[in-house]
Every structure is written in structure tokens, then in C-alpha cells.
PDB file of C-alpha atoms in Angstrom:
ATOM      1  CA  UNK A   1      83.269-169.104  25.598  1.00 36.00           C
ATOM      2  CA  UNK A   2      81.274-165.533  26.778  1.00 37.00           C
ATOM      3  CA  UNK A   3      78.552-165.735  29.734  1.00 35.00           C
ATOM      4  CA  UNK A   4      76.103-165.149  26.969  1.00 38.00           C
ATOM      5  CA  UNK A   5      77.421-168.449  25.372  1.00 39.00           C
ATOM      6  CA  UNK A   6      77.725-170.722  28.808  1.00 29.00           C
ATOM      7  CA  UNK A   7      74.026-169.614  29.428  1.00 34.00           C
ATOM      8  CA  UNK A   8      72.201-170.704  26.329  1.00 36.00           C
ATOM      9  CA  UNK A   9      74.608-173.827  26.437  1.00 34.00           C
ATOM     10  CA  UNK A  10      73.371-174.347  29.633  1.00 29.00           C
ATOM     11  CA  UNK A  11      69.893-173.938  29.279  1.00 29.00           C
ATOM     12  CA  UNK A  12      69.419-175.998  26.090  1.00 38.00           C
ATOM     13  CA  UNK A  13      70.849-178.816  28.500  1.00 34.00           C
ATOM     14  CA  UNK A  14      68.081-178.364  30.403  1.00 39.00           C
ATOM     15  CA  UNK A  15      69.578-180.292  33.981  1.00 36.00           C
ATOM     16  CA  UNK A  16      71.046-179.028  36.956  1.00 36.00           C
ATOM     17  CA  UNK A  17      74.923-179.783  36.983  1.00 35.00           C
ATOM     18  CA  UNK A  18      75.969-180.646  39.905  1.00 32.00           C
ATOM     19  CA  UNK A  19      78.825-179.925  41.203  1.00 35.00           C
ATOM     20  CA  UNK A  20      81.667-181.001  43.743  1.00 35.00           C
ATOM     21  CA  UNK A  21      79.794-179.429  46.384  1.00 33.00           C
ATOM     22  CA  UNK A  22      82.051-176.503  48.509  1.00 35.00           C
ATOM     23  CA  UNK A  23      82.200-177.006  51.494  1.00 35.00           C
ATOM     24  CA  UNK A  24      80.142-174.321  54.034  1.00 34.00           C
ATOM     25  CA  UNK A  25      80.207-175.739  57.847  1.00 35.00           C
ATOM     26  CA  UNK A  26      82.621-172.788  58.631  1.00 43.00           C
ATOM     27  CA  UNK A  27      80.004-170.490  57.555  1.00 54.00           C
ATOM     28  CA  UNK A  28      77.348-168.923  60.330  1.00 56.00           C
ATOM     29  CA  UNK A  29      74.061-170.550  59.764  1.00 62.00           C
ATOM     30  CA  UNK A  30      70.916-169.975  61.233  1.00 66.00           C
ATOM     31  CA  UNK A  31      69.677-172.049  64.109  1.00 68.00           C
ATOM     32  CA  UNK A  32      65.613-171.484  64.847  1.00 68.00           C
ATOM     33  CA  UNK A  33      66.005-172.457  67.891  1.00 69.00           C
ATOM     34  CA  UNK A  34      67.943-170.020  69.451  1.00 74.00           C
ATOM     35  CA  UNK A  35      66.398-167.046  70.121  1.00 73.00           C
ATOM     36  CA  UNK A  36      67.808-163.965  68.402  1.00 83.00           C
ATOM     37  CA  UNK A  37      67.409-160.653  68.754  1.00 90.00           C
ATOM     38  CA  UNK A  38      64.346-158.942  69.583  1.00 93.00           C
ATOM     39  CA  UNK A  39      61.952-157.000  66.804  1.00 94.00           C
ATOM     40  CA  UNK A  40      62.824-153.783  69.311  1.00 95.00           C
ATOM     41  CA  UNK A  41      66.240-153.607  69.165  1.00 96.00           C
ATOM     42  CA  UNK A  42      65.505-154.582  65.376  1.00 97.00           C
ATOM     43  CA  UNK A  43      63.205-151.543  64.826  1.00 97.00           C
ATOM     44  CA  UNK A  44      65.814-149.134  66.445  1.00 97.00           C
ATOM     45  CA  UNK A  45      68.289-150.046  63.667  1.00 97.00           C
ATOM     46  CA  UNK A  46      65.762-150.014  60.740  1.00 98.00           C
ATOM     47  CA  UNK A  47      64.627-146.544  61.943  1.00 97.00           C
ATOM     48  CA  UNK A  48      68.414-145.034  61.945  1.00 98.00           C
ATOM     49  CA  UNK A  49      69.276-146.202  58.715  1.00 98.00           C
ATOM     50  CA  UNK A  50      69.743-143.597  55.953  1.00 98.00           C
ATOM     51  CA  UNK A  51      66.235-143.683  53.628  1.00 98.00           C
ATOM     52  CA  UNK A  52      66.401-144.274  50.185  1.00 98.00           C
ATOM     53  CA  UNK A  53      63.589-143.792  47.711  1.00 95.00           C
ATOM     54  CA  UNK A  54      62.594-144.557  43.779  1.00 94.00           C
ATOM     55  CA  UNK A  55      64.311-142.516  42.162  1.00 93.00           C
ATOM     56  CA  UNK A  56      67.572-144.330  43.665  1.00 94.00           C
ATOM     57  CA  UNK A  57      66.121-147.472  42.271  1.00 93.00           C
ATOM     58  CA  UNK A  58      65.817-146.606  38.717  1.00 79.00           C
ATOM     59  CA  UNK A  59      66.766-148.835  35.968  1.00 83.00           C
ATOM     60  CA  UNK A  60      64.856-150.265  32.824  1.00 81.00           C
ATOM     61  CA  UNK A  61      64.195-153.347  34.529  1.00 95.00           C
ATOM     62  CA  UNK A  62      63.585-154.634  38.020  1.00 98.00           C
ATOM     63  CA  UNK A  63      65.211-158.344  38.082  1.00 98.00           C
ATOM     64  CA  UNK A  64      64.003-160.590  41.881  1.00 98.00           C
ATOM     65  CA  UNK A  65      66.192-163.499  42.598  1.00 98.00           C
ATOM     66  CA  UNK A  66      64.357-165.752  45.198  1.00 98.00           C
ATOM     67  CA  UNK A  67      66.252-168.981  46.225  1.00 98.00           C
ATOM     68  CA  UNK A  68      62.527-170.183  47.484  1.00 97.00           C
ATOM     69  CA  UNK A  69      59.083-169.150  46.448  1.00 97.00           C
ATOM     70  CA  UNK A  70      58.034-167.285  49.498  1.00 97.00           C
ATOM     71  CA  UNK A  71      61.587-164.989  49.891  1.00 98.00           C
ATOM     72  CA  UNK A  72      60.392-162.561  47.131  1.00 98.00           C
ATOM     73  CA  UNK A  73      57.364-161.732  49.589  1.00 98.00           C
ATOM     74  CA  UNK A  74      58.512-161.841  52.674  1.00 98.00           C
ATOM     75  CA  UNK A  75      62.266-159.952  52.171  1.00 98.00           C
ATOM     76  CA  UNK A  76      61.407-157.414  49.127  1.00 98.00           C
ATOM     77  CA  UNK A  77      57.332-157.701  48.577  1.00 98.00           C
ATOM     78  CA  UNK A  78      56.565-153.936  49.844  1.00 98.00           C
ATOM     79  CA  UNK A  79      59.544-152.408  47.526  1.00 98.00           C
ATOM     80  CA  UNK A  80      59.067-154.695  44.481  1.00 98.00           C
ATOM     81  CA  UNK A  81      55.265-153.552  44.415  1.00 98.00           C
ATOM     82  CA  UNK A  82      55.705-149.929  44.549  1.00 97.00           C
ATOM     83  CA  UNK A  83      58.215-150.202  41.676  1.00 97.00           C
ATOM     84  CA  UNK A  84      55.435-152.310  39.545  1.00 96.00           C
ATOM     85  CA  UNK A  85      53.101-149.528  40.622  1.00 95.00           C
ATOM     86  CA  UNK A  86      55.516-147.050  38.880  1.00 94.00           C
ATOM     87  CA  UNK A  87      55.507-148.335  35.529  1.00 93.00           C
ATOM     88  CA  UNK A  88      58.615-151.257  36.384  1.00 94.00           C
ATOM     89  CA  UNK A  89      58.989-154.235  34.102  1.00 96.00           C
ATOM     90  CA  UNK A  90      59.486-156.921  36.488  1.00 98.00           C
ATOM     91  CA  UNK A  91      60.743-160.187  36.367  1.00 98.00           C
ATOM     92  CA  UNK A  92      61.245-162.767  39.464  1.00 98.00           C
ATOM     93  CA  UNK A  93      63.554-166.025  39.337  1.00 98.00           C
ATOM     94  CA  UNK A  94      62.417-168.368  41.481  1.00 98.00           C
ATOM     95  CA  UNK A  95      65.894-169.906  42.051  1.00 98.00           C
ATOM     96  CA  UNK A  96      64.366-173.715  43.044  1.00 97.00           C
ATOM     97  CA  UNK A  97      60.685-174.475  43.852  1.00 95.00           C
ATOM     98  CA  UNK A  98      61.298-175.282  47.465  1.00 93.00           C
ATOM     99  CA  UNK A  99      60.128-178.750  47.537  1.00 92.00           C
ATOM    100  CA  UNK A 100      63.157-179.734  50.281  1.00 87.00           C
ATOM    101  CA  UNK A 101      60.851-177.549  53.329  1.00 87.00           C
ATOM    102  CA  UNK A 102      59.503-179.722  55.969  1.00 78.00           C
ATOM    103  CA  UNK A 103      56.174-178.465  55.159  1.00 70.00           C
ATOM    104  CA  UNK A 104      53.358-182.130  55.181  1.00 68.00           C
ATOM    105  CA  UNK A 105      52.115-181.613  51.721  1.00 73.00           C
ATOM    106  CA  UNK A 106      52.123-183.781  48.655  1.00 73.00           C
ATOM    107  CA  UNK A 107      53.528-182.480  45.552  1.00 90.00           C
ATOM    108  CA  UNK A 108      54.935-179.990  47.775  1.00 92.00           C
ATOM    109  CA  UNK A 109      57.025-178.342  44.170  1.00 94.00           C
ATOM    110  CA  UNK A 110      53.704-178.077  42.387  1.00 95.00           C
ATOM    111  CA  UNK A 111      52.208-176.785  45.519  1.00 94.00           C
ATOM    112  CA  UNK A 112      55.124-173.711  45.887  1.00 95.00           C
ATOM    113  CA  UNK A 113      55.074-172.891  42.239  1.00 97.00           C
ATOM    114  CA  UNK A 114      51.189-172.114  42.288  1.00 97.00           C
ATOM    115  CA  UNK A 115      51.422-169.640  46.044  1.00 97.00           C
ATOM    116  CA  UNK A 116      54.372-168.160  43.932  1.00 98.00           C
ATOM    117  CA  UNK A 117      52.265-167.395  40.962  1.00 98.00           C
ATOM    118  CA  UNK A 118      50.118-165.857  42.829  1.00 98.00           C
ATOM    119  CA  UNK A 119      51.916-164.312  44.940  1.00 98.00           C
ATOM    120  CA  UNK A 120      53.581-161.723  42.524  1.00 98.00           C
ATOM    121  CA  UNK A 121      50.441-161.046  40.946  1.00 98.00           C
ATOM    122  CA  UNK A 122      49.652-159.840  44.238  1.00 98.00           C
ATOM    123  CA  UNK A 123      52.510-157.775  44.112  1.00 98.00           C
ATOM    124  CA  UNK A 124      53.117-156.040  40.238  1.00 97.00           C
ATOM    125  CA  UNK A 125      50.044-156.318  37.743  1.00 92.00           C
ATOM    126  CA  UNK A 126      52.306-158.270  34.950  1.00 93.00           C
ATOM    127  CA  UNK A 127      54.788-160.259  36.524  1.00 97.00           C
ATOM    128  CA  UNK A 128      57.419-162.706  34.645  1.00 97.00           C
ATOM    129  CA  UNK A 129      58.115-165.675  36.350  1.00 98.00           C
ATOM    130  CA  UNK A 130      61.641-167.599  35.915  1.00 98.00           C
ATOM    131  CA  UNK A 131      62.143-170.716  37.450  1.00 98.00           C
ATOM    132  CA  UNK A 132      65.540-172.584  36.914  1.00 97.00           C
ATOM    133  CA  UNK A 133      64.426-175.328  39.176  1.00 96.00           C
ATOM    134  CA  UNK A 134      67.344-176.072  41.059  1.00 97.00           C
ATOM    135  CA  UNK A 135      67.459-178.734  44.029  1.00 96.00           C
ATOM    136  CA  UNK A 136      66.376-176.996  47.236  1.00 94.00           C
ATOM    137  CA  UNK A 137      69.202-177.309  49.790  1.00 92.00           C
ATOM    138  CA  UNK A 138      72.172-177.392  47.530  1.00 94.00           C
ATOM    139  CA  UNK A 139      72.590-174.707  45.376  1.00 95.00           C
ATOM    140  CA  UNK A 140      76.283-173.998  46.797  1.00 94.00           C
ATOM    141  CA  UNK A 141      76.822-177.008  44.791  1.00 95.00           C
ATOM    142  CA  UNK A 142      75.968-175.805  41.399  1.00 94.00           C
ATOM    143  CA  UNK A 143      76.983-172.296  41.543  1.00 95.00           C
ATOM    144  CA  UNK A 144      78.150-172.303  37.821  1.00 96.00           C
ATOM    145  CA  UNK A 145      74.709-173.247  36.581  1.00 96.00           C
ATOM    146  CA  UNK A 146      73.217-170.875  38.513  1.00 98.00           C
ATOM    147  CA  UNK A 147      75.848-167.942  37.319  1.00 98.00           C
ATOM    148  CA  UNK A 148      74.732-169.145  33.383  1.00 98.00           C
ATOM    149  CA  UNK A 149      71.140-168.928  34.340  1.00 98.00           C
ATOM    150  CA  UNK A 150      71.443-165.606  36.164  1.00 98.00           C
ATOM    151  CA  UNK A 151      73.342-164.047  33.119  1.00 98.00           C
ATOM    152  CA  UNK A 152      70.702-164.677  31.131  1.00 97.00           C
ATOM    153  CA  UNK A 153      68.140-162.874  33.182  1.00 98.00           C
ATOM    154  CA  UNK A 154      70.371-159.753  34.421  1.00 98.00           C
ATOM    155  CA  UNK A 155      71.518-156.926  32.352  1.00 96.00           C
ATOM    156  CA  UNK A 156      73.108-154.020  31.685  1.00 96.00           C
ATOM    157  CA  UNK A 157      71.277-151.108  34.391  1.00 96.00           C
ATOM    158  CA  UNK A 158      68.692-153.634  35.602  1.00 97.00           C
ATOM    159  CA  UNK A 159      68.020-153.039  39.330  1.00 98.00           C
ATOM    160  CA  UNK A 160      68.349-156.717  40.968  1.00 98.00           C
ATOM    161  CA  UNK A 161      67.272-157.517  44.059  1.00 98.00           C
ATOM    162  CA  UNK A 162      68.550-160.400  45.868  1.00 98.00           C
ATOM    163  CA  UNK A 163      68.840-162.161  48.822  1.00 98.00           C
ATOM    164  CA  UNK A 164      71.819-160.937  51.642  1.00 98.00           C
ATOM    165  CA  UNK A 165      74.964-163.334  51.233  1.00 97.00           C
ATOM    166  CA  UNK A 166      75.203-163.985  54.837  1.00 95.00           C
ATOM    167  CA  UNK A 167      71.754-164.741  55.420  1.00 96.00           C
ATOM    168  CA  UNK A 168      72.261-167.654  57.500  1.00 92.00           C
ATOM    169  CA  UNK A 169      70.977-170.334  54.754  1.00 94.00           C
ATOM    170  CA  UNK A 170      73.047-171.603  52.820  1.00 95.00           C
ATOM    171  CA  UNK A 171      70.946-171.333  49.305  1.00 96.00           C
ATOM    172  CA  UNK A 172      70.162-167.816  50.326  1.00 97.00           C
ATOM    173  CA  UNK A 173      73.781-167.428  50.442  1.00 97.00           C
ATOM    174  CA  UNK A 174      74.950-168.849  47.617  1.00 97.00           C
ATOM    175  CA  UNK A 175      72.284-167.159  45.833  1.00 98.00           C
ATOM    176  CA  UNK A 176      73.735-163.618  46.713  1.00 98.00           C
ATOM    177  CA  UNK A 177      76.930-164.463  45.848  1.00 98.00           C
ATOM    178  CA  UNK A 178      76.003-165.516  42.244  1.00 98.00           C
ATOM    179  CA  UNK A 179      73.835-162.714  41.708  1.00 98.00           C
ATOM    180  CA  UNK A 180      76.645-160.116  43.255  1.00 98.00           C
ATOM    181  CA  UNK A 181      79.101-161.874  40.650  1.00 98.00           C
ATOM    182  CA  UNK A 182      76.323-161.789  37.942  1.00 98.00           C
ATOM    183  CA  UNK A 183      75.276-158.346  38.371  1.00 98.00           C
ATOM    184  CA  UNK A 184      79.150-156.751  38.329  1.00 98.00           C
ATOM    185  CA  UNK A 185      79.723-158.138  35.044  1.00 98.00           C
ATOM    186  CA  UNK A 186      76.957-157.430  33.801  1.00 97.00           C
ATOM    187  CA  UNK A 187      76.962-153.307  34.882  1.00 97.00           C
ATOM    188  CA  UNK A 188      73.131-154.212  36.675  1.00 97.00           C
ATOM    189  CA  UNK A 189      72.763-152.322  40.131  1.00 97.00           C
ATOM    190  CA  UNK A 190      72.506-155.305  42.596  1.00 98.00           C
ATOM    191  CA  UNK A 191      70.745-154.640  45.849  1.00 98.00           C
ATOM    192  CA  UNK A 192      70.849-157.692  48.652  1.00 98.00           C
ATOM    193  CA  UNK A 193      67.659-157.597  51.255  1.00 98.00           C
ATOM    194  CA  UNK A 194      68.060-160.059  54.262  1.00 98.00           C
ATOM    195  CA  UNK A 195      64.986-163.010  55.221  1.00 97.00           C
ATOM    196  CA  UNK A 196      66.643-165.402  58.138  1.00 94.00           C
ATOM    197  CA  UNK A 197      69.163-162.567  58.813  1.00 96.00           C
ATOM    198  CA  UNK A 198      66.714-160.618  61.681  1.00 95.00           C
ATOM    199  CA  UNK A 199      66.750-163.638  63.726  1.00 92.00           C
ATOM    200  CA  UNK A 200      70.652-164.275  63.630  1.00 91.00           C
ATOM    201  CA  UNK A 201      72.176-161.764  63.272  1.00 95.00           C
ATOM    202  CA  UNK A 202      73.792-159.273  65.943  1.00 94.00           C
ATOM    203  CA  UNK A 203      72.559-155.662  65.244  1.00 96.00           C
ATOM    204  CA  UNK A 204      75.983-154.426  66.460  1.00 95.00           C
ATOM    205  CA  UNK A 205      77.781-156.143  64.029  1.00 95.00           C
ATOM    206  CA  UNK A 206      75.274-157.018  61.271  1.00 96.00           C
ATOM    207  CA  UNK A 207      75.650-155.749  57.332  1.00 97.00           C
ATOM    208  CA  UNK A 208      72.270-154.497  57.677  1.00 98.00           C
ATOM    209  CA  UNK A 209      73.125-151.760  60.513  1.00 98.00           C
ATOM    210  CA  UNK A 210      76.823-150.863  59.155  1.00 97.00           C
ATOM    211  CA  UNK A 211      75.251-150.349  55.594  1.00 98.00           C
ATOM    212  CA  UNK A 212      71.803-151.045  55.212  1.00 98.00           C
ATOM    213  CA  UNK A 213      69.559-148.205  53.890  1.00 98.00           C
ATOM    214  CA  UNK A 214      65.657-147.658  54.590  1.00 98.00           C
ATOM    215  CA  UNK A 215      62.717-147.683  51.977  1.00 98.00           C
ATOM    216  CA  UNK A 216      59.826-146.399  53.107  1.00 98.00           C
ATOM    217  CA  UNK A 217      56.815-148.153  52.120  1.00 98.00           C
ATOM    218  CA  UNK A 218      53.057-146.935  51.059  1.00 98.00           C
ATOM    219  CA  UNK A 219      50.193-148.512  52.827  1.00 98.00           C
ATOM    220  CA  UNK A 220      49.029-149.521  49.283  1.00 98.00           C
ATOM    221  CA  UNK A 221      52.575-151.280  48.901  1.00 98.00           C
ATOM    222  CA  UNK A 222      52.213-152.542  52.435  1.00 98.00           C
ATOM    223  CA  UNK A 223      48.696-154.109  52.013  1.00 98.00           C
ATOM    224  CA  UNK A 224      50.259-155.941  48.598  1.00 98.00           C
ATOM    225  CA  UNK A 225      52.944-157.631  50.775  1.00 98.00           C
ATOM    226  CA  UNK A 226      50.758-158.826  53.048  1.00 97.00           C
ATOM    227  CA  UNK A 227      48.120-160.015  50.601  1.00 98.00           C
ATOM    228  CA  UNK A 228      51.204-161.929  48.658  1.00 98.00           C
ATOM    229  CA  UNK A 229      52.993-163.515  51.856  1.00 97.00           C
ATOM    230  CA  UNK A 230      49.282-164.576  53.120  1.00 96.00           C
ATOM    231  CA  UNK A 231      49.650-166.968  49.753  1.00 97.00           C
ATOM    232  CA  UNK A 232      52.089-168.782  50.791  1.00 96.00           C
ATOM    233  CA  UNK A 233      50.434-171.077  52.639  1.00 94.00           C
ATOM    234  CA  UNK A 234      52.487-174.138  52.669  1.00 93.00           C
ATOM    235  CA  UNK A 235      55.367-171.979  55.032  1.00 92.00           C
ATOM    236  CA  UNK A 236      52.645-170.412  57.840  1.00 91.00           C
ATOM    237  CA  UNK A 237      50.179-172.543  58.481  1.00 85.00           C
ATOM    238  CA  UNK A 238      50.261-175.707  61.159  1.00 76.00           C
ATOM    239  CA  UNK A 239      51.437-177.247  64.278  1.00 67.00           C
ATOM    240  CA  UNK A 240      54.429-176.210  63.214  1.00 76.00           C
ATOM    241  CA  UNK A 241      55.528-173.463  60.374  1.00 85.00           C
ATOM    242  CA  UNK A 242      58.439-173.358  57.780  1.00 85.00           C
ATOM    243  CA  UNK A 243      57.868-169.653  59.121  1.00 88.00           C
ATOM    244  CA  UNK A 244      57.647-169.285  62.588  1.00 85.00           C
ATOM    245  CA  UNK A 245      54.458-166.721  63.864  1.00 86.00           C
ATOM    246  CA  UNK A 246      56.625-164.878  65.828  1.00 86.00           C
ATOM    247  CA  UNK A 247      58.973-164.006  63.012  1.00 87.00           C
ATOM    248  CA  UNK A 248      56.290-162.074  60.849  1.00 92.00           C
ATOM    249  CA  UNK A 249      56.306-159.325  62.580  1.00 93.00           C
ATOM    250  CA  UNK A 250      59.612-158.661  60.660  1.00 94.00           C
ATOM    251  CA  UNK A 251      58.005-158.553  57.767  1.00 96.00           C
ATOM    252  CA  UNK A 252      55.306-156.228  58.241  1.00 96.00           C
ATOM    253  CA  UNK A 253      57.504-153.556  59.107  1.00 97.00           C
ATOM    254  CA  UNK A 254      56.288-149.854  57.387  1.00 97.00           C
ATOM    255  CA  UNK A 255      59.984-150.207  55.675  1.00 98.00           C
ATOM    256  CA  UNK A 256      61.889-152.627  53.769  1.00 98.00           C
ATOM    257  CA  UNK A 257      65.793-152.968  54.201  1.00 98.00           C
ATOM    258  CA  UNK A 258      68.552-153.315  51.492  1.00 98.00           C
ATOM    259  CA  UNK A 259      72.076-154.193  51.694  1.00 98.00           C
ATOM    260  CA  UNK A 260      74.113-152.531  48.711  1.00 97.00           C
ATOM    261  CA  UNK A 261      75.974-155.335  46.684  1.00 91.00           C
TER     262      UNK A 261
END
């Protein structure tokens, strides 16, 4: 059966298919209780990376794969804002609704869906949003479903941004790995973006340092990214925000980093 036929069958079926869980315990994962590299260390790394421009990201469509609402804004929002301003058609694929986040809110999935809708409208004029509704925290257990659905959204020549496989969150890793397989099969251009890797990677050995590329952000794109991030209130505010306040400077830089997938 072709990948398109698999995608049609999966989407028609509707409910997520949960496969036997893979053992991911051997993979390093983020631990926010431990101090990571300082922002000053990362700024030196980012400043030394080769720069690329929008011409290096040319394609008929841009597809942003976000495991949870807010990853699209935190990790690659500025670049997407510039591509949208240049006329690109942008699809945001939100893989889960982020319902398992430790935020003390009722109806969290509904709240986060609304936050995403607000955020992406700050990034591009006419965003297209696709929601898979796969289980938050369990993407590694439903990779066939994820790949089938992604294959219906990613086509030849598309520019795809997905979270880094090795970002440290199991959902981010699963989404990044699935996006690579689908992009390879479709003939799409894949770029990974880091989110949690900024906290726990060692700058001396991280793929951010060894293969990363720097994209300078225009002031308008920085403003768009800042307002998009602020839309994700459920993750940013409260006594113990899901995204710790000390991490926010990493997402407010004048450049973003992508890694060839």
C-alpha cells in the first residue's frame, strides 16, 4: 500500500492507533532540575555558526511540525514569520493538543488549541492549522500513525521545520524522527529546530554546534515571535510555569538556529 493510501486509511479511521511502546529510556532526556549551559555560552556558539537566508529555504510551501502548541513559536517563529511575510504558504501541524502539560487548568487541551490559533495568526497572515490530536507524551508509541498523517501534509519540494530528534523531550524526538522519514520519502527539505536542547545539550558536542545554521531575524519577525510566544499563557505564567522564565531569553535572540535533517 502506498504512503498516500495509508494516510487516507488512517485519517478516515480517525482515532489514534497506539502501537506497542518502544523503549526510549536509554535516550538522554531533559532534566530541568539540573543547570544547563549558560546563555553566554550559547550566544558564542550561535554567533559562530554559518548564516543562511530565506533564499536557502525556498519551496512551494512551508510545513511547521510542532509536537505541542507553543513549540512552533518558541523554536522557529521568527523564521516562519519572515517566510510568511515573503509570501510563503504556511501550514502548522500541531501533533498533540498539549493536554498532558503540568498546568493547573481545566480543559487544558481546549485552552492550548485556542492559544495556538492566536499565536500562529501573529506569525503569518493566513495560517493553515492541522491538528492530529495524538496523545501528548506518547508519540513514540504511535509512530506509524504519525508518519501516515504527516505523509498527507508534506509534499515534494516543501520546506519542513520539525523539532530536533534529540531535543530531549520524547515527543519532540519522535516528531523529529518521523518528519525526517516522511520528508525523505516525499522529497521535501527538512530542517530541525531545537527547543529543550538549549537547556541540556553540551555546546562542545551538540549538533547545534557541529551542524547548525543561523538565521538572522528582522525586527518585525522578532516582534511577531515575541507576541506569538506571549499567546501561550498557560505555559508561561503561574507560580511554576511550564516554560521556566530563565529559559525565555533563549527564544528572544536576534537569530534562530536550524539543523539539517
